[in-house]
PDB file of C-alpha atoms in Angstrom:
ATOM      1  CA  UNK A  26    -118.048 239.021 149.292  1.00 84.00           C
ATOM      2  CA  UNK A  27    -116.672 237.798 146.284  1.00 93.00           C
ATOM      3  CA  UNK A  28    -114.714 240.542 144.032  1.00 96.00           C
ATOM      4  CA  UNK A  29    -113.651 240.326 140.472  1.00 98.00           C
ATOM      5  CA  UNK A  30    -111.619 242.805 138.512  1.00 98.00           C
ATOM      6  CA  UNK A  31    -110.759 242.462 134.764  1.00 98.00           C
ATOM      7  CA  UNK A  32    -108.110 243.699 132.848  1.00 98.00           C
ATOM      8  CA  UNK A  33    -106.177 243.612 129.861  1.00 98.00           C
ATOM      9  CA  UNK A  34    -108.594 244.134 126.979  1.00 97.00           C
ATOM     10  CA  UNK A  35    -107.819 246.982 124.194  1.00 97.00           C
ATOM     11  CA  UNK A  36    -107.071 247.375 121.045  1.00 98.00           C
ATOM     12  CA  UNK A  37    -105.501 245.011 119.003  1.00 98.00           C
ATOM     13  CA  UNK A  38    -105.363 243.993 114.827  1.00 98.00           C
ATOM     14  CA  UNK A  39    -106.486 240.758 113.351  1.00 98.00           C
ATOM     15  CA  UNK A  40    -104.366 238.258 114.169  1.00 98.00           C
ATOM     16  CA  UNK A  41    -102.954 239.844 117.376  1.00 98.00           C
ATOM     17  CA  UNK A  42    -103.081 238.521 120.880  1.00 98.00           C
ATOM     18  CA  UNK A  43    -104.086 239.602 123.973  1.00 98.00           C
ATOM     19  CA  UNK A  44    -104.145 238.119 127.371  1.00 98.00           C
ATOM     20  CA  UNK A  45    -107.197 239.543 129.475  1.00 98.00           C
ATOM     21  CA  UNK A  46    -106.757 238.773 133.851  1.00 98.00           C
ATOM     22  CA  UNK A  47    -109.651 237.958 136.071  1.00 98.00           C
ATOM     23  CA  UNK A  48    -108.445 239.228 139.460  1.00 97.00           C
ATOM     24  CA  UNK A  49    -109.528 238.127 142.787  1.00 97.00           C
ATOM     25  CA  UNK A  50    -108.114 236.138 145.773  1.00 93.00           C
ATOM     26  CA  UNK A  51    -107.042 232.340 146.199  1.00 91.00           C
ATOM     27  CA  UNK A  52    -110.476 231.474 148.363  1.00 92.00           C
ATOM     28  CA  UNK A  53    -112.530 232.299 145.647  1.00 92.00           C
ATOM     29  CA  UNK A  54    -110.223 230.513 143.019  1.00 93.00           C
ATOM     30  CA  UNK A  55    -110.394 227.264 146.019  1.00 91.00           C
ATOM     31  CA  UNK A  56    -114.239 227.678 146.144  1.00 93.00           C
ATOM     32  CA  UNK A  57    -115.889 228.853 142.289  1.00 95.00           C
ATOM     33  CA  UNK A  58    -115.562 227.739 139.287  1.00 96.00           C
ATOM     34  CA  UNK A  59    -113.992 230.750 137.045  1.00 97.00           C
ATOM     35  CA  UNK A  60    -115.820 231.954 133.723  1.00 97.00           C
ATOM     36  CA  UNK A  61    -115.149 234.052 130.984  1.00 98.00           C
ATOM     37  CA  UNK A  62    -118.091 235.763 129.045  1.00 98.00           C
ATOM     38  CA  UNK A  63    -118.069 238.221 126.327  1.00 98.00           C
ATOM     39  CA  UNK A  64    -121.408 240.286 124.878  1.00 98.00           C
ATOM     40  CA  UNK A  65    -120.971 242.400 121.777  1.00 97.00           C
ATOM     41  CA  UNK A  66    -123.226 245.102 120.991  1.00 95.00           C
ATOM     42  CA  UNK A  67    -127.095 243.792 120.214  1.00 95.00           C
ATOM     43  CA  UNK A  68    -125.883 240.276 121.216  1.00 96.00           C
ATOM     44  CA  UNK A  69    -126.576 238.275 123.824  1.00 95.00           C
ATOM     45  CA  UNK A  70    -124.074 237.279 126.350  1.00 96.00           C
ATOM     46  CA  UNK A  71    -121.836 234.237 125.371  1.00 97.00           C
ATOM     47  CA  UNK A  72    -119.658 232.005 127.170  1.00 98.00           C
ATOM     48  CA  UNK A  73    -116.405 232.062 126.364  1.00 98.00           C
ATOM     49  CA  UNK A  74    -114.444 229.439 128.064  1.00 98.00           C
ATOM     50  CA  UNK A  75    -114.241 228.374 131.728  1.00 97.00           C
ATOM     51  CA  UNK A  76    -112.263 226.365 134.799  1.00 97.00           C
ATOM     52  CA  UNK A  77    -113.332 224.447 137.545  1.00 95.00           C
ATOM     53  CA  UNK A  78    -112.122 225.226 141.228  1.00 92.00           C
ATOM     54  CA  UNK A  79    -110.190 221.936 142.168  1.00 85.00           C
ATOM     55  CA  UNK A  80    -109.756 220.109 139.536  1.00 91.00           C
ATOM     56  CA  UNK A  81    -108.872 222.544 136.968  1.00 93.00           C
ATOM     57  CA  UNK A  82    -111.169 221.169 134.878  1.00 95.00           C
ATOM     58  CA  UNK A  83    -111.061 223.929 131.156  1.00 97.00           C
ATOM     59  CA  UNK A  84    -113.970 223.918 128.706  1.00 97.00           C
ATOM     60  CA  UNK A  85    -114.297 226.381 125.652  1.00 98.00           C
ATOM     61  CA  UNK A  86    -116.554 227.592 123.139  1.00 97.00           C
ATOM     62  CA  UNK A  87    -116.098 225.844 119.929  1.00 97.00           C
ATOM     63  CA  UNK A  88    -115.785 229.662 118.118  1.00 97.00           C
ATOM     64  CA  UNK A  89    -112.738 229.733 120.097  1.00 98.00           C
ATOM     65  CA  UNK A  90    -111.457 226.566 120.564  1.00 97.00           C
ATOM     66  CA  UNK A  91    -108.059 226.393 119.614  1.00 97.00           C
ATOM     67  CA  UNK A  92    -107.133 230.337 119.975  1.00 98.00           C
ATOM     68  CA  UNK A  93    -108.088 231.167 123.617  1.00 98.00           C
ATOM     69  CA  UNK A  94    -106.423 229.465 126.228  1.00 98.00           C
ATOM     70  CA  UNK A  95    -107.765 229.706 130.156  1.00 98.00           C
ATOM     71  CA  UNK A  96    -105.157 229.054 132.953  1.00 97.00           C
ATOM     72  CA  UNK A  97    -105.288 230.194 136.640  1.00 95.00           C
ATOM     73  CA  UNK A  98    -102.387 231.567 139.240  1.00 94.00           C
ATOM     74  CA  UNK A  99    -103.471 230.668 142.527  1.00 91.00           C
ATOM     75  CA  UNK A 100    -101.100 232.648 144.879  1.00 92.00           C
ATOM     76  CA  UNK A 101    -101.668 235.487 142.497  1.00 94.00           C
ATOM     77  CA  UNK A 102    -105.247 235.189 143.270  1.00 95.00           C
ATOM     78  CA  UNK A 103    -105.702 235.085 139.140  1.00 97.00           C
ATOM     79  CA  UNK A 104    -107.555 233.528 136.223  1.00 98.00           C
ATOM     80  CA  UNK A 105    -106.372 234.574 132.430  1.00 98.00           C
ATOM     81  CA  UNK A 106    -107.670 234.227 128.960  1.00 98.00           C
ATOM     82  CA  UNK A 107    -105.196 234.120 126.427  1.00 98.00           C
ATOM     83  CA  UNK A 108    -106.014 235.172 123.253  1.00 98.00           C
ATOM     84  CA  UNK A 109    -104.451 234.289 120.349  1.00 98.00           C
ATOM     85  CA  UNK A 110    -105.163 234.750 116.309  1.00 98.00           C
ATOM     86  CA  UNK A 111    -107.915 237.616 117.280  1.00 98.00           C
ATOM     87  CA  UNK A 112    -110.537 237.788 114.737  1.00 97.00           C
ATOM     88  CA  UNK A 113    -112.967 240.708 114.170  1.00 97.00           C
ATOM     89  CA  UNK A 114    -115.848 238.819 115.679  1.00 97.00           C
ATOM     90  CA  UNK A 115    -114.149 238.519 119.114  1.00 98.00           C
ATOM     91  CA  UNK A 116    -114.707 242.280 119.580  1.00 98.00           C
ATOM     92  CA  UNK A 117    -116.924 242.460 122.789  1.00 98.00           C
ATOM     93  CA  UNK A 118    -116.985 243.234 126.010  1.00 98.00           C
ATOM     94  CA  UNK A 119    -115.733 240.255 128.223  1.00 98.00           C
ATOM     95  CA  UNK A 120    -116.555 239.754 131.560  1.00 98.00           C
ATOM     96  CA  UNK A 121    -115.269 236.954 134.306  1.00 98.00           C
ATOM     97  CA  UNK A 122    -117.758 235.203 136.622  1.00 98.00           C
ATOM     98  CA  UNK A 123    -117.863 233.273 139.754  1.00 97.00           C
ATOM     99  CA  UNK A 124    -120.065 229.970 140.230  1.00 95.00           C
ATOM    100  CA  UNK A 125    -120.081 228.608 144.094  1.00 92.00           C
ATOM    101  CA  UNK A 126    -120.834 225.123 142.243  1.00 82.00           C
ATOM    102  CA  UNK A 127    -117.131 225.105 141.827  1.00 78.00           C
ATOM    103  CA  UNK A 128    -116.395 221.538 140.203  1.00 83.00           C
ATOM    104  CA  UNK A 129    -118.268 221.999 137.179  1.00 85.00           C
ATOM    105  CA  UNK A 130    -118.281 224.632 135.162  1.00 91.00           C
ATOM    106  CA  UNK A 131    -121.107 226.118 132.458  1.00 92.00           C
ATOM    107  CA  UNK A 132    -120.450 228.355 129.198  1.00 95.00           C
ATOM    108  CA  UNK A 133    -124.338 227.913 127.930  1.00 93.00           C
ATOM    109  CA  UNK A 134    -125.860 229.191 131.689  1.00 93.00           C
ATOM    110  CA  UNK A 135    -124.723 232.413 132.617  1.00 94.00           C
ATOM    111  CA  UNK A 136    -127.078 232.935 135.414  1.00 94.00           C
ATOM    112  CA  UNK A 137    -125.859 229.984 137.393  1.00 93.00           C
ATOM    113  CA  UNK A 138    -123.076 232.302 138.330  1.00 96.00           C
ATOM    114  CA  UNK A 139    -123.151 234.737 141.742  1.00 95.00           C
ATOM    115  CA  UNK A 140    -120.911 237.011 140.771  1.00 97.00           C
ATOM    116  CA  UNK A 141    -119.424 238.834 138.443  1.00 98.00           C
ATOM    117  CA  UNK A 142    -116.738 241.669 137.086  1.00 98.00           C
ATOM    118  CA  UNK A 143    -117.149 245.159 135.370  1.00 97.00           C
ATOM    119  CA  UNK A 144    -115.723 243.436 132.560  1.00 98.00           C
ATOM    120  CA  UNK A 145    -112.762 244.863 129.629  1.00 98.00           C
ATOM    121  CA  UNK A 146    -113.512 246.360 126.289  1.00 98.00           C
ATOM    122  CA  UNK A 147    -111.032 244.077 123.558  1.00 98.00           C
ATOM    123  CA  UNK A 148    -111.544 245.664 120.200  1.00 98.00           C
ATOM    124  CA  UNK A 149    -110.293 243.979 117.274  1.00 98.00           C
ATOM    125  CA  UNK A 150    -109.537 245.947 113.986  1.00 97.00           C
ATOM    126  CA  UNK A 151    -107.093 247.051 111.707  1.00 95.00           C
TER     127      UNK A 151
END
């Protein structure tokens, strides 16, 4: 059973940064691909960015591209999004996900992934 656990959203102003943690183990990070999702209130969910399992492969939304930054940790059994120059408009719940097809990766196709976390709340506002 794959687990994911989020954390690091909150409050921060324009500008600010934040860096959010998908947590897990190594054999998930060896086996799915690892992807970050946010869904703001009336909105559908939107991908966000996303890495591959072997090849570390990154792809990114272009309404980030350039601010976020995904990296992963395997003996911490981690994935991160760093955030950078937050804007009002990233305010959302974000969520991390698991796809078994592990080399590739998709930010437009959220139900190709199995599984995913309770998500963080990151709230951006002065």
């Amino acid at each position: 059973q794959v687990q994911l656990v989020e954390s690091g959203g909150g409050l921060v102003q324009p500008g600010g940064s934040l860096r959010l943690s998908c947590n897990t183990n190594w054999f998930t990070l060896e086996h799915y691909a690892i992807g970050w999702f946010r869904q703001a209130p009336g909105k559908e969910r939107e991908g966000v960015s996303c890495i591959t399992n072997r090849d570390r492969l990154t792809y990114y939304a272009d309404s980030v591209q350039g601010r976020f930054s995904i990296s992963r940790d395997s003996s911490a059994g981690a994935v991160y999004l760093q955030m950078n120059s937050l804007e009002a408009e990233d305010s959302a719940v974000y969520y991390c996900a698991a796809e078994r097809a592990g080399s590739v990766c998709s930010l437009s196709r959220p139900s190709e992934y199995n599984y995913w976390g309770q998500g963080t709340q990151v709230t951006v506002s002065s």
